[in-house]
PDB file of C-alpha atoms in Angstrom:
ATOM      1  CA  UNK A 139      42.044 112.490  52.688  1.00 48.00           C
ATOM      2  CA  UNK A 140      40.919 113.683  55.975  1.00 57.00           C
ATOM      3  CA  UNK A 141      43.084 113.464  58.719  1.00 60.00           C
ATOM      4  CA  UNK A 142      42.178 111.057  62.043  1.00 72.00           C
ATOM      5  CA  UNK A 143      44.043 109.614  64.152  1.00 77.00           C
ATOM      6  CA  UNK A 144      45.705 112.878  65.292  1.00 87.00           C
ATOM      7  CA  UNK A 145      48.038 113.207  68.268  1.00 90.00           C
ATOM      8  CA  UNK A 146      49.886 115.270  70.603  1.00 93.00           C
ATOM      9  CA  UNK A 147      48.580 118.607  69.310  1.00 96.00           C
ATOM     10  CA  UNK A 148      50.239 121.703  70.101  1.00 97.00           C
ATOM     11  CA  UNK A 149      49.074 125.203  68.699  1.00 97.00           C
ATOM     12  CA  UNK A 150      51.241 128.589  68.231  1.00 97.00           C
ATOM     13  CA  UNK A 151      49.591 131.797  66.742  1.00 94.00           C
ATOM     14  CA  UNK A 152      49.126 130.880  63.555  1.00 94.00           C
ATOM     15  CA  UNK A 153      49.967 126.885  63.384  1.00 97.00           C
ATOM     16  CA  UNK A 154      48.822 123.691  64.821  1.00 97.00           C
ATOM     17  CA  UNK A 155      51.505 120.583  65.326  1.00 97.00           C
ATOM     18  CA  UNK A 156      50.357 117.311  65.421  1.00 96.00           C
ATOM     19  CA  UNK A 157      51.749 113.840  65.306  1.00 94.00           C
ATOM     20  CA  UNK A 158      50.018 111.701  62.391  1.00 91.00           C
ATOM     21  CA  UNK A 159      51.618 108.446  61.451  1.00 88.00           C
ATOM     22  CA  UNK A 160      55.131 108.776  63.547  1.00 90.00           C
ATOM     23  CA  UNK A 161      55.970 112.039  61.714  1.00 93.00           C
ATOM     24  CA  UNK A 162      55.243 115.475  62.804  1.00 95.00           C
ATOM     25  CA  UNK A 163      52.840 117.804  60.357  1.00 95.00           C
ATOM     26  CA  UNK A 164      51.429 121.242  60.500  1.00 96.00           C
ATOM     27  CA  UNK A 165      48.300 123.028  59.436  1.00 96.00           C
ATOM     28  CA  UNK A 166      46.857 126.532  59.670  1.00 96.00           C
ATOM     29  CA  UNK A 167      45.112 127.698  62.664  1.00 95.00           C
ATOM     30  CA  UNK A 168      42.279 127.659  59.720  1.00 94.00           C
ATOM     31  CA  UNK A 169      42.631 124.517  58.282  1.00 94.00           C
ATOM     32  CA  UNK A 170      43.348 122.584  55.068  1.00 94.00           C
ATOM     33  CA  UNK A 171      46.273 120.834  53.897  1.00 94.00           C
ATOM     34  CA  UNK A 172      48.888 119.569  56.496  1.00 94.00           C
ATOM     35  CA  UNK A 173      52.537 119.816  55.445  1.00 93.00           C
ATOM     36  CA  UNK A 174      55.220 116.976  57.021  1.00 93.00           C
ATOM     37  CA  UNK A 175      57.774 118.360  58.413  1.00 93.00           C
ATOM     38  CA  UNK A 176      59.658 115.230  59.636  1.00 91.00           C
ATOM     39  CA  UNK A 177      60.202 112.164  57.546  1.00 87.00           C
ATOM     40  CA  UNK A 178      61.814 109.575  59.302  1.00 84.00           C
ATOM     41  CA  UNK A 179      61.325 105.997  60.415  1.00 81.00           C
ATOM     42  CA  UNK A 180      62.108 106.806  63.740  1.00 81.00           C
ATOM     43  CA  UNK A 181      58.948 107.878  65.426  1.00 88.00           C
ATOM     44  CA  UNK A 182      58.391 111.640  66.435  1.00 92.00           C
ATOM     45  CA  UNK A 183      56.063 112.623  69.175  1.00 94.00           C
ATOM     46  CA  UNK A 184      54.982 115.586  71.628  1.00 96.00           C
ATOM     47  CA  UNK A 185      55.497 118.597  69.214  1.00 97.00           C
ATOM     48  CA  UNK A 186      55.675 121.899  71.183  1.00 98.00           C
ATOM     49  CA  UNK A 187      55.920 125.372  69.809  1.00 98.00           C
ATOM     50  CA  UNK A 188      58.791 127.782  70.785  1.00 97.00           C
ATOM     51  CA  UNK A 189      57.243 131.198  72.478  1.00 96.00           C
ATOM     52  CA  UNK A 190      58.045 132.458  69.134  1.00 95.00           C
ATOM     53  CA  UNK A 191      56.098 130.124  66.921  1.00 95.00           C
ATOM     54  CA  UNK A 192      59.479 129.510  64.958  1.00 96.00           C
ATOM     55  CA  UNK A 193      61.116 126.380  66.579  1.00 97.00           C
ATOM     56  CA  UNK A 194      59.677 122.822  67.230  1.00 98.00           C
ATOM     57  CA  UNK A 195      60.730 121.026  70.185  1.00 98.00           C
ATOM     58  CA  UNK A 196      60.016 117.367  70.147  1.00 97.00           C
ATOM     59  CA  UNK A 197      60.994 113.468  71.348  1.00 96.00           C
ATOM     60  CA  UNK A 198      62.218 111.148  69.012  1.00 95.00           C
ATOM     61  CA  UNK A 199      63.747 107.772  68.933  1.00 90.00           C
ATOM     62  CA  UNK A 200      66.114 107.582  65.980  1.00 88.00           C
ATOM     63  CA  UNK A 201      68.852 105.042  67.572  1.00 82.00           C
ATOM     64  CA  UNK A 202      66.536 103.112  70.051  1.00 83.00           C
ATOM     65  CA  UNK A 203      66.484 105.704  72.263  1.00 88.00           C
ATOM     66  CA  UNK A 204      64.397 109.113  73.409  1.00 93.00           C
ATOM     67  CA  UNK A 205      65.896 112.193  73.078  1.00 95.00           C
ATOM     68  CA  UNK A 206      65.011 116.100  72.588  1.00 97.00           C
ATOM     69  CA  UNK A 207      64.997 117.307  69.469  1.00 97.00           C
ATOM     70  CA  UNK A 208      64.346 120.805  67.870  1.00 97.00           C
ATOM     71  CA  UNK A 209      63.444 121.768  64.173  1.00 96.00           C
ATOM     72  CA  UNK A 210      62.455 125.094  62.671  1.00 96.00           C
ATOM     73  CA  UNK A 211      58.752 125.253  61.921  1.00 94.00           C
ATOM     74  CA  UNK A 212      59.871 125.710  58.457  1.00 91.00           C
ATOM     75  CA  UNK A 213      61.626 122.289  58.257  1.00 86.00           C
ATOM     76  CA  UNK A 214      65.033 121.167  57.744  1.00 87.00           C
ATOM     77  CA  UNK A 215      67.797 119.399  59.682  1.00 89.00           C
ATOM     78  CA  UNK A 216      66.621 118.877  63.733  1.00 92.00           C
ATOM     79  CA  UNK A 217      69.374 119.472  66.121  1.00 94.00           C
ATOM     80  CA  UNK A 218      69.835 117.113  68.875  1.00 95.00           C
ATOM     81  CA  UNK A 219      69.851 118.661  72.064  1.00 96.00           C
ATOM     82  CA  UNK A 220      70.217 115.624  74.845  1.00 96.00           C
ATOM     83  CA  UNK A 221      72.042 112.720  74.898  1.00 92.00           C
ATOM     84  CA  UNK A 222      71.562 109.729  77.765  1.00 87.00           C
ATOM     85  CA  UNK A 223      70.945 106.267  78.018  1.00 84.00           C
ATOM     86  CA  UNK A 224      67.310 106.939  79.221  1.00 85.00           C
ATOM     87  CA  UNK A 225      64.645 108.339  77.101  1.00 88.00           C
ATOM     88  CA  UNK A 226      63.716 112.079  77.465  1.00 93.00           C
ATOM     89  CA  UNK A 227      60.450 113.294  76.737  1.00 94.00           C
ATOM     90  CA  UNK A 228      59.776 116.577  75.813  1.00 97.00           C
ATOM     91  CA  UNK A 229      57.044 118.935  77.958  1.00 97.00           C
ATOM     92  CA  UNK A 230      57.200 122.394  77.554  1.00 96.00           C
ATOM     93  CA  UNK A 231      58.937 125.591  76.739  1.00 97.00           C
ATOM     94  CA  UNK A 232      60.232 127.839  79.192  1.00 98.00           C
ATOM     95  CA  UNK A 233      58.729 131.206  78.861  1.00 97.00           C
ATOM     96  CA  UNK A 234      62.248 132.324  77.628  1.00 96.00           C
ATOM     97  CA  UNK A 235      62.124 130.905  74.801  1.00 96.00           C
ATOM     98  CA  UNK A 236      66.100 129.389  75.296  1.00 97.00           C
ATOM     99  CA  UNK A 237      65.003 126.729  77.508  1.00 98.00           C
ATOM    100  CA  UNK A 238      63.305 123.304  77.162  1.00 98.00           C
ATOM    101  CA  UNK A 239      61.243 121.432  79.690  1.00 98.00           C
ATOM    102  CA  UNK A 240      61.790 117.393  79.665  1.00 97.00           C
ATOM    103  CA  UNK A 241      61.110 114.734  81.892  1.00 95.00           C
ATOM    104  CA  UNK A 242      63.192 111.614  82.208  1.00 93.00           C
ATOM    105  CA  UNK A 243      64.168 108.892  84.726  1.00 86.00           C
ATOM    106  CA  UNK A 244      68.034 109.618  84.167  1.00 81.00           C
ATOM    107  CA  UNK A 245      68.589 110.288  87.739  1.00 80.00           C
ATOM    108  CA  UNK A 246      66.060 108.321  89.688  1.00 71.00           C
ATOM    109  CA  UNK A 247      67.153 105.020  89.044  1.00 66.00           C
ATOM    110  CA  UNK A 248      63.377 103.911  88.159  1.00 62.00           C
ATOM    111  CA  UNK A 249      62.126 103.354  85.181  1.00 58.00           C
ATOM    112  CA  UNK A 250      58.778 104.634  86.389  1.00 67.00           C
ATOM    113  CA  UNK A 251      59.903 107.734  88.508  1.00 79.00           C
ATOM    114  CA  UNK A 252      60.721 111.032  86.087  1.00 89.00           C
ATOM    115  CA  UNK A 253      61.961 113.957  87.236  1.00 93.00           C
ATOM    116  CA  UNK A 254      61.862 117.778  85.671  1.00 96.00           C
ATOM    117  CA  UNK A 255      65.062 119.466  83.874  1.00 97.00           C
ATOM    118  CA  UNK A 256      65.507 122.165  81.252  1.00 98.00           C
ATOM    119  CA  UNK A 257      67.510 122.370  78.818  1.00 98.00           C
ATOM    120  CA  UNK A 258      68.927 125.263  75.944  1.00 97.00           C
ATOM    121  CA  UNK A 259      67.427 124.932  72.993  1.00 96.00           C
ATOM    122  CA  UNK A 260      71.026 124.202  71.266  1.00 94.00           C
ATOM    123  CA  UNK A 261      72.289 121.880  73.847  1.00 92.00           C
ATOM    124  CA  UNK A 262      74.353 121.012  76.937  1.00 94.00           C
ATOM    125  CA  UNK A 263      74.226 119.957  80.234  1.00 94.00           C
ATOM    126  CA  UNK A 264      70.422 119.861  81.398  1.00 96.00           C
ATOM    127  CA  UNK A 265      69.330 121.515  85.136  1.00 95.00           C
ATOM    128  CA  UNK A 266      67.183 119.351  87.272  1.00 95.00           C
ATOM    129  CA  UNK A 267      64.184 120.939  88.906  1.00 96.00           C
ATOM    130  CA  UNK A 268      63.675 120.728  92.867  1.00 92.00           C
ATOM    131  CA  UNK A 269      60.035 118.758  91.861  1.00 93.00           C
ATOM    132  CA  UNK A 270      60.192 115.811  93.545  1.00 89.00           C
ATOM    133  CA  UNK A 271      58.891 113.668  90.565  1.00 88.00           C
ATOM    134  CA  UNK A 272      56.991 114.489  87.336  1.00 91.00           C
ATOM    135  CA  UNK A 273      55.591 113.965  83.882  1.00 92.00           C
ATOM    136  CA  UNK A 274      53.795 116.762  81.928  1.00 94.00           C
ATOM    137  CA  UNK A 275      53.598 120.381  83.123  1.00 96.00           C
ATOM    138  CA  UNK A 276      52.931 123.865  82.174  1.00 97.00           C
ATOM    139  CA  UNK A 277      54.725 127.145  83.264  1.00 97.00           C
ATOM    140  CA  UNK A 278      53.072 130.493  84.404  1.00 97.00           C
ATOM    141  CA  UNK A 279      53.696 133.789  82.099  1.00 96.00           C
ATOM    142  CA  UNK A 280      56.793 134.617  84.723  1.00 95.00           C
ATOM    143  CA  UNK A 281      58.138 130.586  85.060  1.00 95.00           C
ATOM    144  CA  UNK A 282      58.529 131.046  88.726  1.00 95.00           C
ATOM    145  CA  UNK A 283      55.712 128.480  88.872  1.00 97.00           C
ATOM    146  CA  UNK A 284      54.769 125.290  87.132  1.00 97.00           C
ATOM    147  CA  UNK A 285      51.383 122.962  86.907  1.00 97.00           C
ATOM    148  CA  UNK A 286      52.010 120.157  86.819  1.00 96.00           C
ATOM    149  CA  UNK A 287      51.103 116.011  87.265  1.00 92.00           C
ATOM    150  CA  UNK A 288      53.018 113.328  88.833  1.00 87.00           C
ATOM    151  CA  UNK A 289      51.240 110.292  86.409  1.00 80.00           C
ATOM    152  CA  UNK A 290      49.491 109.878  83.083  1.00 74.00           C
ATOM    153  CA  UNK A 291      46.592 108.051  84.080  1.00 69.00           C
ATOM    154  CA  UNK A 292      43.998 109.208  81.540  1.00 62.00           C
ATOM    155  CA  UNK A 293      45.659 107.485  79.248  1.00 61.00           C
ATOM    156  CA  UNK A 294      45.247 103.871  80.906  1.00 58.00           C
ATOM    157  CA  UNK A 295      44.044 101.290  78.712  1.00 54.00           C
ATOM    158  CA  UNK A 296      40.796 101.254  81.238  1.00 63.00           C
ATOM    159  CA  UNK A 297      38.268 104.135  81.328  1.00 74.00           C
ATOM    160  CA  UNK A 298      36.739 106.378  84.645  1.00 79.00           C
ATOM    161  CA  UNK A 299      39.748 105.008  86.905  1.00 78.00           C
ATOM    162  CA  UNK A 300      39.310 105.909  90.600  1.00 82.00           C
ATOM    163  CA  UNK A 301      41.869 104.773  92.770  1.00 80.00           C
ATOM    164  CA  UNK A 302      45.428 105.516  94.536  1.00 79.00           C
ATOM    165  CA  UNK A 303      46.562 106.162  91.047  1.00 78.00           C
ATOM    166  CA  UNK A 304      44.655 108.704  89.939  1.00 83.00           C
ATOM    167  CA  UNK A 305      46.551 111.763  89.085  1.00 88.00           C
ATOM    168  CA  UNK A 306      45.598 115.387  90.506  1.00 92.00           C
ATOM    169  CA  UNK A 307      47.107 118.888  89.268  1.00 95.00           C
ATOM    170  CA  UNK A 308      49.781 120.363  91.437  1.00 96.00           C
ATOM    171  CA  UNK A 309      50.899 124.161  91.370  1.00 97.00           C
ATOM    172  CA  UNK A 310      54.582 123.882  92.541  1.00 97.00           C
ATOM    173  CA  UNK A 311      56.178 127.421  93.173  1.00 97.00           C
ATOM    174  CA  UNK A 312      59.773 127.172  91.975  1.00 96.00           C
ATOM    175  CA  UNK A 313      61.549 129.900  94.409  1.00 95.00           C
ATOM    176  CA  UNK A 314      59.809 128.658  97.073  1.00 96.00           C
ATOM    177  CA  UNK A 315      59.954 124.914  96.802  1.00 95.00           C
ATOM    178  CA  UNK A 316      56.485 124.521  97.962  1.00 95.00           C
ATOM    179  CA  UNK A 317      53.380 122.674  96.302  1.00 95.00           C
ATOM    180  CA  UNK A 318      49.926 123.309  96.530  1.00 95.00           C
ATOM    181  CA  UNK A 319      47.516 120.501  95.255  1.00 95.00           C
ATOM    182  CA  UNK A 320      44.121 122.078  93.476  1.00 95.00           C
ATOM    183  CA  UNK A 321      42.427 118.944  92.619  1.00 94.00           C
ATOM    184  CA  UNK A 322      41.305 116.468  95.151  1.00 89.00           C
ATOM    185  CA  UNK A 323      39.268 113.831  92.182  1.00 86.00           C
ATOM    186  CA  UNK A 324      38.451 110.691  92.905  1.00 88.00           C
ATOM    187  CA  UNK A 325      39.064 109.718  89.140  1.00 87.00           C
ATOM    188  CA  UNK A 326      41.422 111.499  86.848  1.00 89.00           C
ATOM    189  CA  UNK A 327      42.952 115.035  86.183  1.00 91.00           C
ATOM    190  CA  UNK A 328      45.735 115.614  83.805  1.00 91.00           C
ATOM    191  CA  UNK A 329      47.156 117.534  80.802  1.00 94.00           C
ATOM    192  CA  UNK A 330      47.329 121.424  82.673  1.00 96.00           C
ATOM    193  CA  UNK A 331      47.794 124.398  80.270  1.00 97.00           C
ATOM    194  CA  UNK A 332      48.840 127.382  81.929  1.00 98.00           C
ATOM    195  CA  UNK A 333      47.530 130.495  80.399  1.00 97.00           C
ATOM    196  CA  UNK A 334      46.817 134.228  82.353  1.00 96.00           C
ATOM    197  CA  UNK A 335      45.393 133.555  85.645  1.00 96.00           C
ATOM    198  CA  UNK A 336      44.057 129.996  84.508  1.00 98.00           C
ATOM    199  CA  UNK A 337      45.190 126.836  84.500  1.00 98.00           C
ATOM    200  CA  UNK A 338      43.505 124.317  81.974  1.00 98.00           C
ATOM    201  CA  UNK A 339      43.295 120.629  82.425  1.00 96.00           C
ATOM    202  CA  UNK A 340      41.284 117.594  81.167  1.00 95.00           C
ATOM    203  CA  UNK A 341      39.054 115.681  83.753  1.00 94.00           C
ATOM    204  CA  UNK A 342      36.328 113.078  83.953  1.00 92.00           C
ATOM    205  CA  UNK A 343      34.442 114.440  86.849  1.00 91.00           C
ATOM    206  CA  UNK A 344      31.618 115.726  85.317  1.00 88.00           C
ATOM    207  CA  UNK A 345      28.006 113.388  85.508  1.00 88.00           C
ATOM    208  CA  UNK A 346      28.890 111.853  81.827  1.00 87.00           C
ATOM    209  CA  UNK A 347      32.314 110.742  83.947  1.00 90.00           C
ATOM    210  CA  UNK A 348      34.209 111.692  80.128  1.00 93.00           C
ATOM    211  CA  UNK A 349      37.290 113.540  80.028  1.00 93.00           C
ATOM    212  CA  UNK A 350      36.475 117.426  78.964  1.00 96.00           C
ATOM    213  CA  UNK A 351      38.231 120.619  79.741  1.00 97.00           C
ATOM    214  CA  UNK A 352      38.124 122.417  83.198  1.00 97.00           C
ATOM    215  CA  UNK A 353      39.616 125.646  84.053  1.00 97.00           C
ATOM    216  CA  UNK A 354      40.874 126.814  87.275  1.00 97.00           C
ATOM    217  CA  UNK A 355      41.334 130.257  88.318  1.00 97.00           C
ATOM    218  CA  UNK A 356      44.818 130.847  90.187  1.00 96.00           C
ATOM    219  CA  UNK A 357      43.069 134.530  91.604  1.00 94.00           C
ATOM    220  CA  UNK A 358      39.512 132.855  93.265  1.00 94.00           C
ATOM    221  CA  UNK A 359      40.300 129.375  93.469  1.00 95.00           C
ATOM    222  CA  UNK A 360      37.049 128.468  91.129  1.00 96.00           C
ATOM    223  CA  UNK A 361      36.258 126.064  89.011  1.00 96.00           C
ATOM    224  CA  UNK A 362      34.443 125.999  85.569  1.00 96.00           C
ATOM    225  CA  UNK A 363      34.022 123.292  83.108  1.00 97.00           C
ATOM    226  CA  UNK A 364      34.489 124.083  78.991  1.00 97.00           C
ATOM    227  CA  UNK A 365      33.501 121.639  77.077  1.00 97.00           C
ATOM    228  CA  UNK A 366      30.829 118.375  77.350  1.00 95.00           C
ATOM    229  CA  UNK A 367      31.847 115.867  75.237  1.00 95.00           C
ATOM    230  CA  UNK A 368      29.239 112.953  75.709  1.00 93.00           C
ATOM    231  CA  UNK A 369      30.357 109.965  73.366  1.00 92.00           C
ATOM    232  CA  UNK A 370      34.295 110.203  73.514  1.00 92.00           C
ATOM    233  CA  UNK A 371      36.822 111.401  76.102  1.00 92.00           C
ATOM    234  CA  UNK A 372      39.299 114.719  74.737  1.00 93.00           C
ATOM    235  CA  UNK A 373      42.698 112.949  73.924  1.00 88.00           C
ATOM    236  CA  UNK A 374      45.227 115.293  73.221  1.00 90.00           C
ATOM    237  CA  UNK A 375      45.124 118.860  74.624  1.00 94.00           C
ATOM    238  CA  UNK A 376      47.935 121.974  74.353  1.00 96.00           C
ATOM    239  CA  UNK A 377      47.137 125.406  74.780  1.00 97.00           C
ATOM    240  CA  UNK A 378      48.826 128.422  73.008  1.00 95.00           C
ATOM    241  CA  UNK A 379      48.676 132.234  73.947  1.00 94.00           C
ATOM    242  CA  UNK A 380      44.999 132.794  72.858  1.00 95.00           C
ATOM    243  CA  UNK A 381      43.208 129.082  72.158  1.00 97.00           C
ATOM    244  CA  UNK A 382      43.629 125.302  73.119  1.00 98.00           C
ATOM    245  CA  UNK A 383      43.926 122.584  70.469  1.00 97.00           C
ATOM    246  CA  UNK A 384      42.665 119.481  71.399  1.00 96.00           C
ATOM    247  CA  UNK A 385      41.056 115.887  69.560  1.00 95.00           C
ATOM    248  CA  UNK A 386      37.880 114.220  70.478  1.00 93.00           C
ATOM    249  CA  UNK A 387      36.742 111.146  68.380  1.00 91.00           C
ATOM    250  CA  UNK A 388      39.597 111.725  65.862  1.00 90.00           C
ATOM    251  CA  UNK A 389      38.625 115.596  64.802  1.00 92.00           C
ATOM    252  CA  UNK A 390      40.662 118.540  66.097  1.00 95.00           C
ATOM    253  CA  UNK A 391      39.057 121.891  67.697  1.00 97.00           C
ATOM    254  CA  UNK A 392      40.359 124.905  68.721  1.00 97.00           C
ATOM    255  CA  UNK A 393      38.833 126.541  71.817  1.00 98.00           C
ATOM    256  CA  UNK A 394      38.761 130.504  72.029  1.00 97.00           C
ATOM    257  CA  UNK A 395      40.309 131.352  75.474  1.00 97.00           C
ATOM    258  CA  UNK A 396      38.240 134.956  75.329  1.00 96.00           C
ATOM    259  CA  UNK A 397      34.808 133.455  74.384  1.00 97.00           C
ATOM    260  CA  UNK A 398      35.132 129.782  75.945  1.00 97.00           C
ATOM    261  CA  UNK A 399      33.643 128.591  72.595  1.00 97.00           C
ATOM    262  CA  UNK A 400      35.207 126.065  70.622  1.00 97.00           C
ATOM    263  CA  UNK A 401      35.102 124.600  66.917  1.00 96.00           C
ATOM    264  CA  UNK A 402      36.016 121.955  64.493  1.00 95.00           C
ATOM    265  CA  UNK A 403      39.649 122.072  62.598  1.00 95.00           C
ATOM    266  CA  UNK A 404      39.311 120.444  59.028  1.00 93.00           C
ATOM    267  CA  UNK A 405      42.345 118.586  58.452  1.00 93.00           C
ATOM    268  CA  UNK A 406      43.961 116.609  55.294  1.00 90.00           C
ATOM    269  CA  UNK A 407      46.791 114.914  54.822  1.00 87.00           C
ATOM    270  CA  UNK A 408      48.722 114.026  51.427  1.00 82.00           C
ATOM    271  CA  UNK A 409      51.039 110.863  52.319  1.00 69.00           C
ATOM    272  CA  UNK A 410      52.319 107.735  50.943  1.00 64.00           C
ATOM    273  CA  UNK A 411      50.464 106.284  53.874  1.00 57.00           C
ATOM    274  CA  UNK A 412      46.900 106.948  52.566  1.00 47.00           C
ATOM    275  CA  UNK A 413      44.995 104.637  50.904  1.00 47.00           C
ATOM    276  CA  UNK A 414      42.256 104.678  48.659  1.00 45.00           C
ATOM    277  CA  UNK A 415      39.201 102.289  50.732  1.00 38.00           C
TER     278      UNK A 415
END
């Protein structure tokens, strides 16, 4: 059957990840069949690609609990990389390639307040980052600086949201331990993708007030917006080196970084879960 219902996408060179029915699947850049790649009861979520394209960073909860895991793209046994009492939720890769970005309340003491820390890829004891307080981000090519947000709001059960919760992109510069704010939106701003010069992000700004994709340009300070999705807001959005994946109204699309053009990603699944209607 054809695949909806898609989330937390996340494309390499040659793959997309995505999270369909708690388990973790992949699909050519292309299309076609998905394969799953995790099959456990436990529920899998935010799938992120290694620099590489060979590893699979990810959160699951397999004993009540969130915690980083990593699998090889081409399946097999996942290796548990952290280990605490609070859940961990993975973000990013560091542009090394050793090194896994997670946020997690482990140190603040609140439930609601996450902070930054990597972590190798095979384990041990995770870093925390100077950034006050976090929950998804995206490196630059070098990783001396990071986009990032300080909420999910976008995600609220309640559509065009303006108030003192509304998140805004940050660009925090890691040597210096200084932030610079590049959004200032009434409404909402979140998901960045940092790619080149650019730094991608979903917001509902535009006249339709629906969440599309906006680019910013680190060099000129400008502003451009991708896509113009009318009917439903973009869900899910990861970038790679050349294109960003995202899902609007249940369909997957990969956008062309080069051309700014985008285009619909044909997905089926084969699972137990399907049903004949």
């Amino acid at each position: 059957i054809s695949a909806k219902l898609m989330r937390h996408v996340d494309v390499s060179d040659n793959q997309i990840a995505f999270v369909f029915g708690g388990d973790i699947w992949l699909v050519a850049k292309e299309g076609g069949t998905a394969m799953q790649i995790t099959h456990s009861p436990g529920e899998e979520s935010w799938p992120r690609f290694s620099p590489n394209g060979k590893f699979i960073a990810y959160t699951a909860s397999y004993n009540g609990n969130a915690d980083v895991f990593v699998i090889p793209v081409s399946g097999g046994m996942a290796t548990r990389v952290t280990y605490n009492s609070y859940g961990d939720q993975v973000v990013d890769w560091h542009p090394d390639g050793r090194r896994i970005l997670f946020t997690s309340s482990r140190e603040s003491g609140r439930g609601a307040m996450s902070k930054f820390f990597l972590v190798d890829k095979d384990g041990g004891f995770p870093e925390k980052l100077d950034v006050p307080y976090g929950v998804l981000a995206s490196f630059n090519a070098s990783g001396d600086k990071m986009a990032y947000i300080t909420k999910i709001t976008e995600n609220y059960p309640f559509k065009r949201y303006q108030g003192g919760l509304s998140s805004d992109i940050v660009i925090y510069d890691l040597k210096s331990n200084t932030a610079e704010k590049i959004t200032d939106h009434k409404g909402n701003d979140g998901k960045p993708a940092w790619v080149g010069d650019n730094v991608y992000f979903l917001s509902d700004k535009d006249a339709n007030m629906r969440l599309n994709i906006w680019k910013y340009n680190t060099g000129n300070k400008s502003f451009s917006q991708l896509t113009k999705f009318k009917d439903f807001d973009i869900g899910h959005m990861s970038a790679g080196s050349k294109e960003i994946v995202f899902e609007n109204g249940g369909e997957l699309y990969l956008l062309d970084l080069q051309t700014e053009k985008y285009k619909k990603v044909e997905v089926n699944v084969i699972s137990d879960l399907s049903l004949e209607m």
